[in-house]
Amino acid sequence: MTNEIELEALDLAALLCSRVCHDIISPVGAINNGLEVLDEETSEEMKSFAFDLIRKSARQASAKLQFARLAFGAAGSAGAEIDIGDAEKVARGYMEGEKAAFEWTAPRALMPKNQVKLILNLVLMAVAAVPRGGLIKVTITGEPAKPDVIFHCSGPSARIPAAFEKLIPGAIVDVNIDAHAVQPYYAGLLARTCGMTVAAVLDGTDVIITARSTAEEPVAEAEVVAEAKADAETTEANTPASTEV
């Protein structure tokens, strides 16, 4: 049994903001560097290089902000649903700035927002699983309310992200929570909120991350009646007959 200690709301908010800032600071800094080159250089070749740097970095910053808006933001009112196609779009945009190639296979459907947020947060976990690049394949099947999500992460030095086993279930004892470690912790919060379990295993040299619904399948009424009848017959057969005196 894990000893779960929840972060204070202010601490969680601060760490998530730090995570977003960590992703955004690099492309924004590159834009600033490009502008400085334009101010100082007279060479047309250097100016062309600076413009290319600014365009590329601006695209990356925009993609990361759109991803963060859906993965961490409110994304509509309580109970809202999000088109999984929008999640695919922001995920592909985010992955353009990462080392790993990215594949996404999923039906076009509306899905509860917390499940979409969980899937996007697991994209970040998948990126952490292949730090030197490789290939991340995302497959989403099943009903939109109870999806079956699989991330197949392959590449050199693929590994289960640090402290994954502790932070996904929320066990933060003896774990230093920083802007990186808050990622699996937050993913675990989302998973528990929408009734899903998240796991990661090594499959040879690859890492497989899964997210599945924990909700039990409803039992058909006919099955309930049949089971109750069988129990009654068993009880009657095992009860000794009474003898009148």
PDB file of N, CA and C in Angstrom, residues 90-147:
ATOM      1  N   VAL A  90      -2.349  19.241 -31.747  1.00  0.00           N
ATOM      2  CA  VAL A  90      -1.392  19.927 -30.872  1.00  0.00           C
ATOM      3  C   VAL A  90      -0.231  18.992 -30.514  1.00  0.00           C
ATOM      4  N   ALA A  91      -0.510  17.680 -30.432  1.00  0.00           N
ATOM      5  CA  ALA A  91       0.568  16.728 -30.131  1.00  0.00           C
ATOM      6  C   ALA A  91       1.575  16.678 -31.275  1.00  0.00           C
ATOM      7  N   ARG A  92       1.081  16.646 -32.510  1.00  0.00           N
ATOM      8  CA  ARG A  92       1.986  16.630 -33.663  1.00  0.00           C
ATOM      9  C   ARG A  92       2.794  17.926 -33.737  1.00  0.00           C
ATOM     10  N   GLY A  93       2.146  19.048 -33.430  1.00  0.00           N
ATOM     11  CA  GLY A  93       2.858  20.321 -33.435  1.00  0.00           C
ATOM     12  C   GLY A  93       3.963  20.351 -32.402  1.00  0.00           C
ATOM     13  N   TYR A  94       3.661  19.834 -31.223  1.00  0.00           N
ATOM     14  CA  TYR A  94       4.668  19.784 -30.157  1.00  0.00           C
ATOM     15  C   TYR A  94       5.842  18.892 -30.561  1.00  0.00           C
ATOM     16  N   MET A  95       5.534  17.744 -31.144  1.00  0.00           N
ATOM     17  CA  MET A  95       6.574  16.763 -31.459  1.00  0.00           C
ATOM     18  C   MET A  95       7.483  17.214 -32.600  1.00  0.00           C
ATOM     19  N   GLU A  96       7.078  18.218 -33.365  1.00  0.00           N
ATOM     20  CA  GLU A  96       7.950  18.721 -34.435  1.00  0.00           C
ATOM     21  C   GLU A  96       9.250  19.297 -33.877  1.00  0.00           C
ATOM     22  N   GLY A  97       9.206  19.735 -32.626  1.00  0.00           N
ATOM     23  CA  GLY A  97      10.409  20.285 -32.012  1.00  0.00           C
ATOM     24  C   GLY A  97      11.175  19.286 -31.174  1.00  0.00           C
ATOM     25  N   GLU A  98      10.766  18.010 -31.188  1.00  0.00           N
ATOM     26  CA  GLU A  98      11.428  16.980 -30.386  1.00  0.00           C
ATOM     27  C   GLU A  98      12.269  16.058 -31.269  1.00  0.00           C
ATOM     28  N   LYS A  99      13.111  15.238 -30.617  1.00  0.00           N
ATOM     29  CA  LYS A  99      14.014  14.360 -31.354  1.00  0.00           C
ATOM     30  C   LYS A  99      13.304  13.153 -31.959  1.00  0.00           C
ATOM     31  N   ALA A 100      12.285  12.643 -31.284  1.00  0.00           N
ATOM     32  CA  ALA A 100      11.634  11.400 -31.702  1.00  0.00           C
ATOM     33  C   ALA A 100      10.615  11.644 -32.819  1.00  0.00           C
ATOM     34  N   ALA A 101      10.524  10.670 -33.732  1.00  0.00           N
ATOM     35  CA  ALA A 101       9.441  10.683 -34.725  1.00  0.00           C
ATOM     36  C   ALA A 101       8.138  10.314 -34.015  1.00  0.00           C
ATOM     37  N   PHE A 102       7.010  10.664 -34.634  1.00  0.00           N
ATOM     38  CA  PHE A 102       5.733  10.538 -33.928  1.00  0.00           C
ATOM     39  C   PHE A 102       4.660   9.995 -34.861  1.00  0.00           C
ATOM     40  N   GLU A 103       3.950   8.970 -34.368  1.00  0.00           N
ATOM     41  CA  GLU A 103       2.817   8.411 -35.116  1.00  0.00           C
ATOM     42  C   GLU A 103       1.601   8.368 -34.193  1.00  0.00           C
ATOM     43  N   TRP A 104       0.442   8.659 -34.755  1.00  0.00           N
ATOM     44  CA  TRP A 104      -0.801   8.739 -33.965  1.00  0.00           C
ATOM     45  C   TRP A 104      -1.907   8.009 -34.720  1.00  0.00           C
ATOM     46  N   THR A 105      -2.514   7.029 -34.081  1.00  0.00           N
ATOM     47  CA  THR A 105      -3.626   6.301 -34.680  1.00  0.00           C
ATOM     48  C   THR A 105      -4.797   6.322 -33.707  1.00  0.00           C
ATOM     49  N   ALA A 106      -5.882   6.986 -34.108  1.00  0.00           N
ATOM     50  CA  ALA A 106      -7.051   7.090 -33.230  1.00  0.00           C
ATOM     51  C   ALA A 106      -8.269   7.469 -34.060  1.00  0.00           C
ATOM     52  N   PRO A 107      -9.453   7.018 -33.668  1.00  0.00           N
ATOM     53  CA  PRO A 107     -10.673   7.421 -34.371  1.00  0.00           C
ATOM     54  C   PRO A 107     -11.011   8.863 -34.031  1.00  0.00           C
ATOM     55  N   ARG A 108     -11.696   9.543 -34.922  1.00  0.00           N
ATOM     56  CA  ARG A 108     -12.128  10.923 -34.651  1.00  0.00           C
ATOM     57  C   ARG A 108     -13.382  10.861 -33.792  1.00  0.00           C
ATOM     58  N   ALA A 109     -13.290  11.372 -32.571  1.00  0.00           N
ATOM     59  CA  ALA A 109     -14.425  11.296 -31.646  1.00  0.00           C
ATOM     60  C   ALA A 109     -14.268  12.347 -30.566  1.00  0.00           C
ATOM     61  N   LEU A 110     -15.378  12.637 -29.876  1.00  0.00           N
ATOM     62  CA  LEU A 110     -15.344  13.515 -28.714  1.00  0.00           C
ATOM     63  C   LEU A 110     -15.015  12.679 -27.484  1.00  0.00           C
ATOM     64  N   MET A 111     -14.153  13.205 -26.617  1.00  0.00           N
ATOM     65  CA  MET A 111     -13.711  12.476 -25.439  1.00  0.00           C
ATOM     66  C   MET A 111     -13.739  13.426 -24.235  1.00  0.00           C
ATOM     67  N   PRO A 112     -14.091  12.926 -23.040  1.00  0.00           N
ATOM     68  CA  PRO A 112     -14.055  13.772 -21.843  1.00  0.00           C
ATOM     69  C   PRO A 112     -12.720  14.484 -21.705  1.00  0.00           C
ATOM     70  N   LYS A 113     -12.772  15.757 -21.296  1.00  0.00           N
ATOM     71  CA  LYS A 113     -11.555  16.587 -21.347  1.00  0.00           C
ATOM     72  C   LYS A 113     -10.423  16.050 -20.480  1.00  0.00           C
ATOM     73  N   ASN A 114     -10.732  15.483 -19.307  1.00  0.00           N
ATOM     74  CA  ASN A 114      -9.650  14.995 -18.448  1.00  0.00           C
ATOM     75  C   ASN A 114      -8.920  13.808 -19.075  1.00  0.00           C
ATOM     76  N   GLN A 115      -9.625  13.009 -19.858  1.00  0.00           N
ATOM     77  CA  GLN A 115      -8.960  11.900 -20.538  1.00  0.00           C
ATOM     78  C   GLN A 115      -8.070  12.413 -21.661  1.00  0.00           C
ATOM     79  N   VAL A 116      -8.514  13.452 -22.349  1.00  0.00           N
ATOM     80  CA  VAL A 116      -7.672  14.069 -23.378  1.00  0.00           C
ATOM     81  C   VAL A 116      -6.430  14.683 -22.737  1.00  0.00           C
ATOM     82  N   LYS A 117      -6.607  15.367 -21.613  1.00  0.00           N
ATOM     83  CA  LYS A 117      -5.467  15.950 -20.908  1.00  0.00           C
ATOM     84  C   LYS A 117      -4.492  14.862 -20.459  1.00  0.00           C
ATOM     85  N   LEU A 118      -5.039  13.732 -19.992  1.00  0.00           N
ATOM     86  CA  LEU A 118      -4.175  12.624 -19.577  1.00  0.00           C
ATOM     87  C   LEU A 118      -3.348  12.120 -20.755  1.00  0.00           C
ATOM     88  N   ILE A 119      -3.986  11.920 -21.906  1.00  0.00           N
ATOM     89  CA  ILE A 119      -3.269  11.422 -23.089  1.00  0.00           C
ATOM     90  C   ILE A 119      -2.145  12.384 -23.479  1.00  0.00           C
ATOM     91  N   LEU A 120      -2.422  13.687 -23.461  1.00  0.00           N
ATOM     92  CA  LEU A 120      -1.396  14.662 -23.825  1.00  0.00           C
ATOM     93  C   LEU A 120      -0.261  14.688 -22.806  1.00  0.00           C
ATOM     94  N   ASN A 121      -0.585  14.531 -21.541  1.00  0.00           N
ATOM     95  CA  ASN A 121       0.477  14.474 -20.532  1.00  0.00           C
ATOM     96  C   ASN A 121       1.317  13.217 -20.690  1.00  0.00           C
ATOM     97  N   LEU A 122       0.693  12.128 -21.141  1.00  0.00           N
ATOM     98  CA  LEU A 122       1.461  10.906 -21.384  1.00  0.00           C
ATOM     99  C   LEU A 122       2.345  11.044 -22.626  1.00  0.00           C
ATOM    100  N   VAL A 123       1.985  11.937 -23.545  1.00  0.00           N
ATOM    101  CA  VAL A 123       2.890  12.233 -24.660  1.00  0.00           C
ATOM    102  C   VAL A 123       4.219  12.750 -24.111  1.00  0.00           C
ATOM    103  N   LEU A 124       4.151  13.616 -23.104  1.00  0.00           N
ATOM    104  CA  LEU A 124       5.373  14.141 -22.494  1.00  0.00           C
ATOM    105  C   LEU A 124       6.148  13.040 -21.778  1.00  0.00           C
ATOM    106  N   MET A 125       5.416  12.096 -21.160  1.00  0.00           N
ATOM    107  CA  MET A 125       6.081  10.974 -20.516  1.00  0.00           C
ATOM    108  C   MET A 125       6.778  10.086 -21.558  1.00  0.00           C
ATOM    109  N   ALA A 126       6.134   9.922 -22.714  1.00  0.00           N
ATOM    110  CA  ALA A 126       6.724   9.123 -23.787  1.00  0.00           C
ATOM    111  C   ALA A 126       7.992   9.782 -24.321  1.00  0.00           C
ATOM    112  N   VAL A 127       7.989  11.117 -24.421  1.00  0.00           N
ATOM    113  CA  VAL A 127       9.183  11.841 -24.857  1.00  0.00           C
ATOM    114  C   VAL A 127      10.328  11.604 -23.870  1.00  0.00           C
ATOM    115  N   ALA A 128       9.995  11.615 -22.565  1.00  0.00           N
ATOM    116  CA  ALA A 128      11.020  11.374 -21.542  1.00  0.00           C
ATOM    117  C   ALA A 128      11.551   9.942 -21.600  1.00  0.00           C
ATOM    118  N   ALA A 129      10.751   9.019 -22.143  1.00  0.00           N
ATOM    119  CA  ALA A 129      11.164   7.611 -22.216  1.00  0.00           C
ATOM    120  C   ALA A 129      12.202   7.370 -23.311  1.00  0.00           C
ATOM    121  N   VAL A 130      12.291   8.282 -24.291  1.00  0.00           N
ATOM    122  CA  VAL A 130      13.290   8.140 -25.371  1.00  0.00           C
ATOM    123  C   VAL A 130      14.107   9.432 -25.452  1.00  0.00           C
ATOM    124  N   PRO A 131      14.972   9.674 -24.466  1.00  0.00           N
ATOM    125  CA  PRO A 131      15.702  10.946 -24.391  1.00  0.00           C
ATOM    126  C   PRO A 131      16.639  11.202 -25.565  1.00  0.00           C
ATOM    127  N   ARG A 132      17.060  10.144 -26.252  1.00  0.00           N
ATOM    128  CA  ARG A 132      17.964  10.321 -27.396  1.00  0.00           C
ATOM    129  C   ARG A 132      17.236  10.209 -28.734  1.00  0.00           C
ATOM    130  N   GLY A 133      15.918  10.278 -28.693  1.00  0.00           N
ATOM    131  CA  GLY A 133      15.142  10.198 -29.920  1.00  0.00           C
ATOM    132  C   GLY A 133      14.770   8.769 -30.251  1.00  0.00           C
ATOM    133  N   GLY A 134      14.030   8.599 -31.341  1.00  0.00           N
ATOM    134  CA  GLY A 134      13.554   7.282 -31.750  1.00  0.00           C
ATOM    135  C   GLY A 134      12.185   7.415 -32.375  1.00  0.00           C
ATOM    136  N   LEU A 135      11.260   6.579 -31.931  1.00  0.00           N
ATOM    137  CA  LEU A 135       9.904   6.592 -32.485  1.00  0.00           C
ATOM    138  C   LEU A 135       8.893   6.394 -31.371  1.00  0.00           C
ATOM    139  N   ILE A 136       7.856   7.231 -31.360  1.00  0.00           N
ATOM    140  CA  ILE A 136       6.744   7.106 -30.418  1.00  0.00           C
ATOM    141  C   ILE A 136       5.477   6.837 -31.223  1.00  0.00           C
ATOM    142  N   LYS A 137       4.859   5.681 -30.966  1.00  0.00           N
ATOM    143  CA  LYS A 137       3.604   5.326 -31.630  1.00  0.00           C
ATOM    144  C   LYS A 137       2.471   5.387 -30.614  1.00  0.00           C
ATOM    145  N   VAL A 138       1.451   6.168 -30.914  1.00  0.00           N
ATOM    146  CA  VAL A 138       0.286   6.288 -30.038  1.00  0.00           C
ATOM    147  C   VAL A 138      -0.889   5.599 -30.712  1.00  0.00           C
ATOM    148  N   THR A 139      -1.539   4.700 -29.982  1.00  0.00           N
ATOM    149  CA  THR A 139      -2.724   4.013 -30.503  1.00  0.00           C
ATOM    150  C   THR A 139      -3.848   4.144 -29.491  1.00  0.00           C
ATOM    151  N   ILE A 140      -4.999   4.654 -29.948  1.00  0.00           N
ATOM    152  CA  ILE A 140      -6.165   4.829 -29.077  1.00  0.00           C
ATOM    153  C   ILE A 140      -7.320   4.023 -29.667  1.00  0.00           C
ATOM    154  N   THR A 141      -7.854   3.100 -28.881  1.00  0.00           N
ATOM    155  CA  THR A 141      -8.978   2.277 -29.319  1.00  0.00           C
ATOM    156  C   THR A 141     -10.046   2.281 -28.225  1.00  0.00           C
ATOM    157  N   GLY A 142     -11.158   1.592 -28.501  1.00  0.00           N
ATOM    158  CA  GLY A 142     -12.221   1.483 -27.507  1.00  0.00           C
ATOM    159  C   GLY A 142     -13.206   2.635 -27.568  1.00  0.00           C
ATOM    160  N   GLU A 143     -14.140   2.646 -26.630  1.00  0.00           N
ATOM    161  CA  GLU A 143     -15.151   3.685 -26.566  1.00  0.00           C
ATOM    162  C   GLU A 143     -14.519   4.992 -26.093  1.00  0.00           C
ATOM    163  N   PRO A 144     -15.020   6.141 -26.584  1.00  0.00           N
ATOM    164  CA  PRO A 144     -14.442   7.425 -26.174  1.00  0.00           C
ATOM    165  C   PRO A 144     -14.465   7.638 -24.665  1.00  0.00           C
ATOM    166  N   ALA A 145     -15.508   7.142 -23.986  1.00  0.00           N
ATOM    167  CA  ALA A 145     -15.598   7.317 -22.533  1.00  0.00           C
ATOM    168  C   ALA A 145     -14.681   6.370 -21.783  1.00  0.00           C
ATOM    169  N   LYS A 146     -14.258   5.278 -22.427  1.00  0.00           N
ATOM    170  CA  LYS A 146     -13.377   4.296 -21.795  1.00  0.00           C
ATOM    171  C   LYS A 146     -12.298   3.870 -22.792  1.00  0.00           C
ATOM    172  N   PRO A 147     -11.404   4.783 -23.129  1.00  0.00           N
ATOM    173  CA  PRO A 147     -10.397   4.467 -24.159  1.00  0.00           C
ATOM    174  C   PRO A 147      -9.308   3.537 -23.654  1.00  0.00           C
TER     175      PRO A 147
END
